[in-house]
Short mmCIF file of C-alpha atoms in Angstrom, two decimals:
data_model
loop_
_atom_site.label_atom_id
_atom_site.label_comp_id
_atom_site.label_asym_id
_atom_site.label_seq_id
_atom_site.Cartn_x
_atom_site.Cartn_y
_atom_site.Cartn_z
CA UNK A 1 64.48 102.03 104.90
CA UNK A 2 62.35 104.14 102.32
CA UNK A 3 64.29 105.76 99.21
CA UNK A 4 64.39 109.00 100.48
CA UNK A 5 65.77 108.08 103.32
CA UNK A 6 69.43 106.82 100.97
CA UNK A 7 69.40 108.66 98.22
CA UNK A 8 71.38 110.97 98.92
CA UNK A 9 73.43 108.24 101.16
CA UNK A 10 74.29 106.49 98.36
CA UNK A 11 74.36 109.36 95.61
CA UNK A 12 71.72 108.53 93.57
CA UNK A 13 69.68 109.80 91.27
CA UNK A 14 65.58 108.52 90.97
CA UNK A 15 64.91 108.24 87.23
CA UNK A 16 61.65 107.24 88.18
CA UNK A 17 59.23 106.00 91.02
CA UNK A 18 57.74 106.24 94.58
CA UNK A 19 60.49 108.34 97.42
CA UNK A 20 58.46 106.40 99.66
CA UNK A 21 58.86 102.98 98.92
CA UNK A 22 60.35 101.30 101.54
CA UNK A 23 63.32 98.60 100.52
CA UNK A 24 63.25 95.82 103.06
CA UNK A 25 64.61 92.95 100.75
CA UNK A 26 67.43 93.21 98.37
CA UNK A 27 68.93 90.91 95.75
CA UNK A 28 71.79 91.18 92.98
CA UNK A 29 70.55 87.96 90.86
CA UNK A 30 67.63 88.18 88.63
CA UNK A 31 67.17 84.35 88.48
CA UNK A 32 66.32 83.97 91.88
CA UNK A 33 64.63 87.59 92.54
CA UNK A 34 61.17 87.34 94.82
CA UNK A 35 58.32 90.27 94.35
CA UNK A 36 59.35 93.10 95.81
CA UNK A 37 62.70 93.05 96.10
CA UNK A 38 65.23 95.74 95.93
CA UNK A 39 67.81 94.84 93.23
CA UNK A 40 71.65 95.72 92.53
CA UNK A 41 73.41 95.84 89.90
CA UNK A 42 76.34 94.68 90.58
CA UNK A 43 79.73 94.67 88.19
CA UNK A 44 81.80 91.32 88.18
CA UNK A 45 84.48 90.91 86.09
CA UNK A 46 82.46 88.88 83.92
CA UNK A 47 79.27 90.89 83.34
CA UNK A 48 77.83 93.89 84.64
CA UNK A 49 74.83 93.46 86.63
CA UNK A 50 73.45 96.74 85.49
CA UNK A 51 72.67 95.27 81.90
CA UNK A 52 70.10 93.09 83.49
CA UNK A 53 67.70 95.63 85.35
CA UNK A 54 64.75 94.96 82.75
CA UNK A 55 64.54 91.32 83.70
CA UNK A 56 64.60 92.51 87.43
CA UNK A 57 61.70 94.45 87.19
CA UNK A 58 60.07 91.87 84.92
CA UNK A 59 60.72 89.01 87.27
CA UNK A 60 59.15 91.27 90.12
CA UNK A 61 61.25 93.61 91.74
CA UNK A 62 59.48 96.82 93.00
CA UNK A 63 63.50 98.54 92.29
CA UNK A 64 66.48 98.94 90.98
CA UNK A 65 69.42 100.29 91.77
CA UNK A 66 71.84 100.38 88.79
CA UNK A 67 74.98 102.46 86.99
CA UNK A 68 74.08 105.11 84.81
CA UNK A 69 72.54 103.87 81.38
CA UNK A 70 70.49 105.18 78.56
CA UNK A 71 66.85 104.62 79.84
CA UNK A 72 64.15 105.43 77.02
CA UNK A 73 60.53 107.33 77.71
CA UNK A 74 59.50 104.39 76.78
CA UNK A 75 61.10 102.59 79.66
CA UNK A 76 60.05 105.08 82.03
CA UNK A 77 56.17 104.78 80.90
CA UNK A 78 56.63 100.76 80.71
CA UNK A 79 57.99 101.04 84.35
CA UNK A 80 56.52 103.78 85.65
CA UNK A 81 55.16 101.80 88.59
CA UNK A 82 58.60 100.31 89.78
CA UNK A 83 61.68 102.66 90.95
CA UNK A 84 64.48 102.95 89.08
CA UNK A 85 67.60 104.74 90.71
CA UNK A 86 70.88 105.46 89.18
CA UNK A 87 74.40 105.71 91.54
CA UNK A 88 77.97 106.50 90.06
CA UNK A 89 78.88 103.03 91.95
CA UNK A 90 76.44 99.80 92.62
CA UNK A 91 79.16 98.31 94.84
CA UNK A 92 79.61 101.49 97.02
CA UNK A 93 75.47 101.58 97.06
CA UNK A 94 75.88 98.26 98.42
CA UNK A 95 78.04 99.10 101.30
CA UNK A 96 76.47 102.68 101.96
CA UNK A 97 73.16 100.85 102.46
CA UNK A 98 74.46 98.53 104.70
CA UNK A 99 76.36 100.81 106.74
CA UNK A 100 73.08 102.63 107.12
CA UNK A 101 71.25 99.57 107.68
CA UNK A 102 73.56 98.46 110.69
CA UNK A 103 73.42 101.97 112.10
CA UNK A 104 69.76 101.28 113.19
CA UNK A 105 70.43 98.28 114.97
CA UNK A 106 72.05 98.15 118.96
CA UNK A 107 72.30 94.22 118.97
CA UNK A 108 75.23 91.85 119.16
CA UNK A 109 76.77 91.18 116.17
CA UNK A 110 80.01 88.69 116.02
CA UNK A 111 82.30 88.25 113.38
CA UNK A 112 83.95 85.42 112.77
CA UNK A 113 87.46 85.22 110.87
CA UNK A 114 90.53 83.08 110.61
CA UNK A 115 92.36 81.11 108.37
CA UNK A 116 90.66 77.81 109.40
CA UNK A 117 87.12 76.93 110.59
CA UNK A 118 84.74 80.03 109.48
CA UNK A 119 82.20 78.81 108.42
CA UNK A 120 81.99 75.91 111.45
CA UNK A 121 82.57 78.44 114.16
CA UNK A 122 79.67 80.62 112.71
CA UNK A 123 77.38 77.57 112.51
CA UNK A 124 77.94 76.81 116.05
CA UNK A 125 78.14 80.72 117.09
CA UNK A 126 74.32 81.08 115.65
CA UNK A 127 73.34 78.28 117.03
CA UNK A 128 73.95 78.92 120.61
CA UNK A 129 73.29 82.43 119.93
CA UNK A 130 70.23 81.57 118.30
CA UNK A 131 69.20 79.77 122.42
CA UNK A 132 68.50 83.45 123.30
CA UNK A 133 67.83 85.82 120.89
CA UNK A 134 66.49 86.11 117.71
CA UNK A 135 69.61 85.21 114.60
CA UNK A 136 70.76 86.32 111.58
CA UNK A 137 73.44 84.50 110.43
CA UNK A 138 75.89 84.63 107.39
CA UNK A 139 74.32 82.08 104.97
CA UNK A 140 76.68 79.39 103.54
CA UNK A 141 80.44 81.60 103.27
CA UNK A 142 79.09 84.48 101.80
CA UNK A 143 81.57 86.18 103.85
CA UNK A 144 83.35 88.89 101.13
CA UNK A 145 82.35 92.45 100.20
CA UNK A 146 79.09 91.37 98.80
CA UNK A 147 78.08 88.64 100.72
CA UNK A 148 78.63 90.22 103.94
CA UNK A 149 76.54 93.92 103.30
CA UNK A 150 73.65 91.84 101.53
CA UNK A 151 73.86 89.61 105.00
CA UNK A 152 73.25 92.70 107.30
CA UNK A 153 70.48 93.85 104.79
CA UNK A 154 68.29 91.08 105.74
CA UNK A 155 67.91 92.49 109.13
CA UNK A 156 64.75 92.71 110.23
CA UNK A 157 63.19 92.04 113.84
CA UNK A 158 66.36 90.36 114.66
CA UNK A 159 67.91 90.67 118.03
CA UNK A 160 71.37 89.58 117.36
CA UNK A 161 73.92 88.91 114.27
CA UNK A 162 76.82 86.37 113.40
CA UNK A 163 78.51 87.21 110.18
CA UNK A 164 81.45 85.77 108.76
CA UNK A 165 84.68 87.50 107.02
CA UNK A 166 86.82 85.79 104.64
CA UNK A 167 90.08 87.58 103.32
CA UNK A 168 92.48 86.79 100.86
CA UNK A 169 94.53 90.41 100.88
CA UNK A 170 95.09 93.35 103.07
CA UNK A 171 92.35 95.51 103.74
CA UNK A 172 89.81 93.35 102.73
CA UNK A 173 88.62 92.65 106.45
CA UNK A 174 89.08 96.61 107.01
CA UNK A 175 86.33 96.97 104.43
CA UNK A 176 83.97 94.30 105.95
CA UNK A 177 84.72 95.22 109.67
CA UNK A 178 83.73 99.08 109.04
CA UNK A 179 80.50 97.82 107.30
CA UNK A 180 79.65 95.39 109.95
CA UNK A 181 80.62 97.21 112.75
CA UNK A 182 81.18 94.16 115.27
CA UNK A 183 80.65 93.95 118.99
CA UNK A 184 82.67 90.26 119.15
CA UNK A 185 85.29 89.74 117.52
CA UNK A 186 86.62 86.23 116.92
CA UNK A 187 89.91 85.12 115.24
CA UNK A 188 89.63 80.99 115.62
CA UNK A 189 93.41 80.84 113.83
CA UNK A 190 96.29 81.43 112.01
CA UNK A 191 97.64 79.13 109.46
CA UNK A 192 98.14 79.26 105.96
CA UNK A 193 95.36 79.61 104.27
CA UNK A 194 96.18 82.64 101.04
CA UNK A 195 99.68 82.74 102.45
CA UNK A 196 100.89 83.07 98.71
CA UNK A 197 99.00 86.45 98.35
CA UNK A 198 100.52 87.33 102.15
CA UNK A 199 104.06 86.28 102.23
CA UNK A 200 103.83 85.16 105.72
CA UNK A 201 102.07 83.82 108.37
CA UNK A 202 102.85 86.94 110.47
CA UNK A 203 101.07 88.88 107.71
CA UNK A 204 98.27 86.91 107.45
CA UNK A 205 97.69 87.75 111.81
CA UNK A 206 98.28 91.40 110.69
CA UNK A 207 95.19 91.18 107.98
CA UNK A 208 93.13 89.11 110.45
CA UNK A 209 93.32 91.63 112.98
CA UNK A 210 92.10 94.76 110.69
CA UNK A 211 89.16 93.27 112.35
CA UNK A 212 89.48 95.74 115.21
CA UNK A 213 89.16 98.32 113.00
CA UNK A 214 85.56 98.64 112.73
CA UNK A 215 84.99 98.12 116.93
CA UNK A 216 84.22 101.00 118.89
CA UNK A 217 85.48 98.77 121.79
CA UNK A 218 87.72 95.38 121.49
CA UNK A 219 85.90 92.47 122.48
CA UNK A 220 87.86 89.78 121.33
CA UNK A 221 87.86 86.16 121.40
CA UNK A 222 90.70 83.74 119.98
CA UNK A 223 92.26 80.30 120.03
CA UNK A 224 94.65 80.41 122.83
CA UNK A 225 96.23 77.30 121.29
CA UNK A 226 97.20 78.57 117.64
CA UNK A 227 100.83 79.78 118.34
CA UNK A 228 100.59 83.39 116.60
CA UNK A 229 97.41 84.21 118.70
CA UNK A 230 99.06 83.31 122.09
CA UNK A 231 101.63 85.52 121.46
CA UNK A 232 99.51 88.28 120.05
CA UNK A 233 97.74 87.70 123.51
CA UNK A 234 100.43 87.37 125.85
CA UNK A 235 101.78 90.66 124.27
CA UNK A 236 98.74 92.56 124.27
CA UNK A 237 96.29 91.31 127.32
CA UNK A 238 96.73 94.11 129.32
CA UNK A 239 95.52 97.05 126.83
CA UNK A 240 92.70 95.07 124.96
CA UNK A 241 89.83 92.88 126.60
CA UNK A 242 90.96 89.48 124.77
CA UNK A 243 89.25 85.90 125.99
CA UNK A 244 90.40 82.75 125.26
CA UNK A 245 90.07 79.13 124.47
CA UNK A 246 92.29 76.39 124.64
CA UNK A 247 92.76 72.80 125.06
CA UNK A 248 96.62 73.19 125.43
CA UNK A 249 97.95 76.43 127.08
CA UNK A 250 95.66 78.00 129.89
CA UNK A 251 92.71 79.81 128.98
CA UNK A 252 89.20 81.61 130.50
CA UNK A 253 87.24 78.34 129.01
CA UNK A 254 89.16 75.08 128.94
CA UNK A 255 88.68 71.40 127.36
CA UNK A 256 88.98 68.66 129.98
CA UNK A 257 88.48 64.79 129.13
CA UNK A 258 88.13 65.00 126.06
CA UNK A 259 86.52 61.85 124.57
CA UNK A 260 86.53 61.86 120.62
CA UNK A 261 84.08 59.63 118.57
CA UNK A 262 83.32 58.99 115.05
CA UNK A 263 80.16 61.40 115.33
CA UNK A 264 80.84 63.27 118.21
CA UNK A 265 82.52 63.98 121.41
CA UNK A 266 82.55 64.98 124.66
CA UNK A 267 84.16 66.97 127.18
CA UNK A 268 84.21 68.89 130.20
CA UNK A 269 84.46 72.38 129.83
CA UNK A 270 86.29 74.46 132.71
CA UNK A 271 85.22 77.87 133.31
CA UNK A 272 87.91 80.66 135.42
CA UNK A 273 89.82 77.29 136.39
CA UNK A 274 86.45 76.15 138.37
CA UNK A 275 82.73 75.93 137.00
CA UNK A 276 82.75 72.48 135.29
CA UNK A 277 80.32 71.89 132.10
CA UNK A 278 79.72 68.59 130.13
CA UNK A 279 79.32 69.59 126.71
CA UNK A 280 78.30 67.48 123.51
CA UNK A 281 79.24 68.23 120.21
CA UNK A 282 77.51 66.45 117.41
CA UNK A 283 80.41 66.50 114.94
CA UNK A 284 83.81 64.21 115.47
CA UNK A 285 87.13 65.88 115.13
CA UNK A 286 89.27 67.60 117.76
CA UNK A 287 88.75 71.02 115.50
CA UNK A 288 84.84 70.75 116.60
CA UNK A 289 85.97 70.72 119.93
CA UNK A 290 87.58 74.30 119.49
CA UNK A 291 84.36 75.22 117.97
CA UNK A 292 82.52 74.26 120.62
CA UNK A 293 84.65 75.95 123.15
CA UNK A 294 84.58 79.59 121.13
CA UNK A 295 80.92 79.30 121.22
CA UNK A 296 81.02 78.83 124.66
CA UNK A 297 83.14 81.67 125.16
CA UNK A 298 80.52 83.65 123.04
CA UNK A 299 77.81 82.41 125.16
CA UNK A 300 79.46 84.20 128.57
CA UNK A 301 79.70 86.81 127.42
CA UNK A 302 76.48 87.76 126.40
CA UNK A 303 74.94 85.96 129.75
CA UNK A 304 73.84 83.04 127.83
CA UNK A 305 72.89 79.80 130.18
CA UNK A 306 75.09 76.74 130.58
CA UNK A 307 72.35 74.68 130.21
CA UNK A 308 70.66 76.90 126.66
CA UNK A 309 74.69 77.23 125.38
CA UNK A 310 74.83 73.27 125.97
CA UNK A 311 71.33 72.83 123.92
CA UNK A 312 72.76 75.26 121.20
CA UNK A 313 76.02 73.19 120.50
CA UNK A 314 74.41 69.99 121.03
CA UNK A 315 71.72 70.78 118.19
CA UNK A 316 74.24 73.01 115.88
CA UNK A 317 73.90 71.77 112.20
CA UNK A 318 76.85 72.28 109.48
CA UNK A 319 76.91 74.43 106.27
CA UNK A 320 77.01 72.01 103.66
CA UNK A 321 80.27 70.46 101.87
CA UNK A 322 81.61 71.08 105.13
CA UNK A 323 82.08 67.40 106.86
CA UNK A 324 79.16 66.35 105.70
CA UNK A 325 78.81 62.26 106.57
CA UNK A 326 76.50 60.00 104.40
CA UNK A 327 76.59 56.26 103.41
CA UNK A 328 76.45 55.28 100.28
CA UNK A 329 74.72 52.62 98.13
CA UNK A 330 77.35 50.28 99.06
CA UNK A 331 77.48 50.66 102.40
CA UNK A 332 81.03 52.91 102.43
CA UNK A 333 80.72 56.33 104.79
CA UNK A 334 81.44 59.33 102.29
CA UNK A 335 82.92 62.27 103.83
CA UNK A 336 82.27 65.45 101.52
CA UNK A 337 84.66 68.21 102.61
CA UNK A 338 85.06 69.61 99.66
CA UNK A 339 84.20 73.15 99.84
CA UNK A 340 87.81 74.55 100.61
CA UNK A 341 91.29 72.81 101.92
CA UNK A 342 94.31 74.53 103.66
CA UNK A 343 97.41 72.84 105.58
CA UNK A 344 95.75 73.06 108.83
CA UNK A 345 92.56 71.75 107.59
CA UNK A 346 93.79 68.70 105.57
CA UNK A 347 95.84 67.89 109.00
CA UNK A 348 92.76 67.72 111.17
CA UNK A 349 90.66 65.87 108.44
CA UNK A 350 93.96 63.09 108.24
CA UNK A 351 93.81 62.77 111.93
CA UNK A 352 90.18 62.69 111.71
CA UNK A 353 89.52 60.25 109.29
CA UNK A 354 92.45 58.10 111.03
CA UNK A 355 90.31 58.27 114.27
CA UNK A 356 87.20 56.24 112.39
CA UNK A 357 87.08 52.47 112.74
CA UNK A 358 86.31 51.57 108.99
CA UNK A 359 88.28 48.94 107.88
CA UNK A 360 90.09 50.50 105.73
CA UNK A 361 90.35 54.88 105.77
CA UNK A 362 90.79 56.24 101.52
CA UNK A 363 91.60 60.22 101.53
CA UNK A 364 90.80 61.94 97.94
CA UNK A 365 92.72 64.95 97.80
CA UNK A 366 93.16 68.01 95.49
CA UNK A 367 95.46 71.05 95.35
CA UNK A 368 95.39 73.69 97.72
CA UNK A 369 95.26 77.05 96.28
CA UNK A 370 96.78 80.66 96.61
CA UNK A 371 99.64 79.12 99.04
CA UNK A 372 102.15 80.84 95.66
CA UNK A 373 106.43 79.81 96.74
CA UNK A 374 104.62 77.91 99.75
CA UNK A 375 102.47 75.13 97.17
CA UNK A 376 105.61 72.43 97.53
CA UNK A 377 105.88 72.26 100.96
CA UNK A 378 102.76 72.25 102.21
CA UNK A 379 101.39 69.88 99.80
CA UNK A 380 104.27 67.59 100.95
CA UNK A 381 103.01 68.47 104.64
CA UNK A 382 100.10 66.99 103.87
CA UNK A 383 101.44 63.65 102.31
CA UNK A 384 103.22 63.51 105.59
CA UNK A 385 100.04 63.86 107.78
CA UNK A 386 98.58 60.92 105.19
CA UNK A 387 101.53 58.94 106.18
CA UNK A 388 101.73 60.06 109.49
CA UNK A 389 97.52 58.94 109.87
CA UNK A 390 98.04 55.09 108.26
CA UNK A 391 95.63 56.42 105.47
CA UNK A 392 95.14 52.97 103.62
CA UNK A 393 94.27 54.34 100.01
CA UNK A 394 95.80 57.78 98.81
CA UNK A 395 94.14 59.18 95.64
CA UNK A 396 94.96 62.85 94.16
CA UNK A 397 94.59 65.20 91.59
CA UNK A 398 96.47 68.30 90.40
CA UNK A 399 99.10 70.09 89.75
CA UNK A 400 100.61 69.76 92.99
CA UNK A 401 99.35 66.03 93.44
CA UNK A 402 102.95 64.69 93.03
CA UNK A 403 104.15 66.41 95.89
CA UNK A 404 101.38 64.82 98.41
CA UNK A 405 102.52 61.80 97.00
CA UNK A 406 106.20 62.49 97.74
CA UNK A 407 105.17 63.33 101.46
CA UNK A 408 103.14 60.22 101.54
CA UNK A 409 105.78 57.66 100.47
CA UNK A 410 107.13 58.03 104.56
CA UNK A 411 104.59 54.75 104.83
CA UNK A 412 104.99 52.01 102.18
CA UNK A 413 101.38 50.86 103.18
CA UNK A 414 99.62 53.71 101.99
CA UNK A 415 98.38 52.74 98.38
CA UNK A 416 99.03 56.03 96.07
CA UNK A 417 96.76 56.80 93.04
CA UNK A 418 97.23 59.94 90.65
CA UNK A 419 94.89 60.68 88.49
CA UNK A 420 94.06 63.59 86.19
CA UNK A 421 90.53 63.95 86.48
CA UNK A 422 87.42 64.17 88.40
CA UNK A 423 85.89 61.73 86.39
CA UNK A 424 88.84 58.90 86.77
CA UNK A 425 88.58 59.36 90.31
CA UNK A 426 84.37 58.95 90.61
CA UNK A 427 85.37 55.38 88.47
CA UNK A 428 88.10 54.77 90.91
CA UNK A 429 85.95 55.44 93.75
CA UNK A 430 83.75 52.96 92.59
CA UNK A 431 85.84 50.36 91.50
CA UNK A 432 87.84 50.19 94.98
CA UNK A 433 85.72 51.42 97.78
CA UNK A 434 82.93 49.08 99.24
CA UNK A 435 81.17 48.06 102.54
CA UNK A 436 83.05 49.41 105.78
CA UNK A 437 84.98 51.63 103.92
CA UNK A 438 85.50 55.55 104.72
CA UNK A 439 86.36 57.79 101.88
CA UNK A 440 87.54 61.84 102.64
CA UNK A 441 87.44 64.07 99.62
CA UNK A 442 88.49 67.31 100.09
CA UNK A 443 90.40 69.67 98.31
CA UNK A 444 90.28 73.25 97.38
CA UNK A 445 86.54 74.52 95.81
CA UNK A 446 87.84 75.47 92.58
CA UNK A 447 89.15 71.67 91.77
CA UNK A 448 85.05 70.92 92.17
CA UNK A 449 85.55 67.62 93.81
CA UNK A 450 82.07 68.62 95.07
CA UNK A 451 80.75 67.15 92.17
CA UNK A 452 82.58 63.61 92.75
CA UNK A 453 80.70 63.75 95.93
CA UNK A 454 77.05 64.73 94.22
CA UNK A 455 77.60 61.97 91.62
CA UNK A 456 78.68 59.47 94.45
#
């Protein structure tokens, strides 16, 4: 893309520098800008990245794109070799740009959503994806209305795209969807995840298939298994091409002898009710079984291989914080999934760190978040799944921690520790937990249990 190409695209206004300069790279942080690089100033609600286009150009980008501000001659002679362009809106820039950006491309590009499992699913996606044709991928879960446009504007030579789209209101997949403009769609679930800024379940489908939105034809692929997707399905097979997964209720691609092990599984995969495939996956957990089967499904249908889709879930690597196994010092197996928690998640991390044969299975758990009238029960839910797994050591933090607890006390056995910090619980940790031990934290990002897990 050159500047004159968008200016007018994104209503701007060149204060000075070169219509022909051609913006390949963007970036909206000025710490981490590279030379040449097209940068945005974005407004949080914290600071407005406008204020900080003199240490963009100083740190080496060839642009800016910023809100209107008083800009001196003597700016304009100091930078008369870089670009400076003022827009009534950086964040409407952003999205013009990658709108226009997208437009140039006739590739695959699958988005990923649900209320469980992003982030996972895209990994996997790329990766088998990535077996065929050249990948951009959604880095980490920059999946909202930044992440996602500054995503599609690293396009380059690529030959296909997997983004990811996070939501936490209506319309906010509307907005991403109509950037992205998605061939695939996938929806791996339903649960609970935001329900207290959705009031329902049945809401939260509703916001998670805006998706559709932005596709000039519905391609769509879901877990046949979640309940609220089967019926979506069931209702709605015969005026939309939907495909399916399952392990449960009968589905296009199916999961057949299912082995689970500590670090991985196996299974047979049945295509049409027929075509048998052995697939690996190199992550334990029934939930990476699902994974595995959606990318699969994503594999068909852009005439992917059985034997490349095999080598691209087989070699699939995860976005950090996101089950992430190491051993520690003392010989204990640390667990870090500590980048986000819902209901659904916490259950298949309880039955998954139940499955392990450690001697003894300690699950460090913080509060859930935006769940709003729904916070009690489901935190309960969870201290029933503890209970329900023979978790040996219980140990939580939070508002909500007392709840858990309550939904834990079904088995006297599990030992139950509250504690009010991070801190307490990285000296607990280490006071308790030693050689064939396995110890889960996980917990919404904002109660940084992360950081237990970088200190461990």
């Amino acid at each position: 893309m050159k500047v004159k190409e968008i200016i007018d695209l994104i209503d701007g206004k060149i204060v000075t520098g070169n219509v022909e300069l051609e913006m390949n790279s963007f970036s909206k942080d000025t710490r981490t800008i590279q030379n040449g690089d097209i940068y945005i100033g974005i407004k949080g609600e914290k600071f407005d990245g406008s204020d900080f286009w003199k240490q963009a150009l100083d740190n080496g980008a060839s642009a800016v794109i910023i809100s209107p501000r008083e800009i001196t001659e003597d700016d304009k002679s100091k930078y008369k070799d870089k670009t400076i362009i003022e827009v009534k809106d950086t964040l409407q820039a952003l999205y013009e740009l990658a709108k226009y950006k997208r437009s140039q491309y006739d590739i695959p590009v699958i988005a990923v959503t649900g209320s469980v499992g992003k982030t996972s699913t895209k990994d996997i996606v790329a990766s088998v994806v990535s077996q065929q044709f050249k990948t951009l991928k959604t880095e980490g879960n920059n999946n909202n209305n930044i992440g996602l446009p500054l995503t599609i504007l690293k396009l380059a030579d690529h030959e296909a795209l997997v983004v990811e789209m996070g939501m936490n209101h209506f319309k906010e997949i509307s907005l991403l969807t109509n950037i992205a403009r998605p061939t695939i769609a996938i929806i791996t679930n339903i649960g609970t995840s935001h329900i207290g800024n959705l009031g329902s379940r049945e809401n939260i489908l509703k916001a998670k298939l805006e998706i559709l939105e932005g596709m000039n034809k519905s391609r769509v692929i879901i877990n046949n298994d979640n309940d609220l997707l089967h019926e979506w399905y069931e209702t709605n097979k015969e005026n939309i091409e939907i495909h399916t997964y399952g392990i449960e209720n009968k589905s296009e691609i199916l999961a057949e002898k299912i082995k689970l092990n500590e670090n991985f599984s196996e299974f047979d995969a049945v295509i049409d009710g027929k075509d048998k495939v052995e697939i690996t996956v190199p992550v334990g957990g029934t939930h990476f079984v699902y994974n595995a089967l959606c990318a699969m499904m994503v594999g068909k249908l852009l005439q992917i291989s059985n034997d490349k889709i095999k080598n691209g879930i087989a070699n699939f690597e995860l976005t950090k914080k996101r089950m992430e196994i190491k051993k520690l010092g003392n010989g204990a197996i640390l667990i870090n999934d500590s980048y986000n928690a819902s209901y659904e998640s916490m259950k298949a991390s309880m039955e998954y760190l139940s499955s392990r044969e450690e001697k003894r299975k300690i699950a460090v758990l913080g509060d859930m978040l935006e769940l709003g009238e729904f916070s009690e029960e489901l935190h309960k839910r969870v201290g029933k799944e503890v209970a329900k797994n023979n978790i040996d050591i219980l140990i939580c933090r939070g508002k909500y921690a007392n709840y858990i607890v309550e939904g834990a006390s079904e088995n006297k056995k599990t030992q139950k520790i509250i504690l009010e910090t991070n801190d307490e619980i990285l000296k607990k940790i280490n006071e308790i937990v030693s050689d064939g031990d396995v110890v889960l934290i996980k917990a919404s990002n904002a109660m940084k249990f992360y950081e237990i897990c970088q200190k461990l």
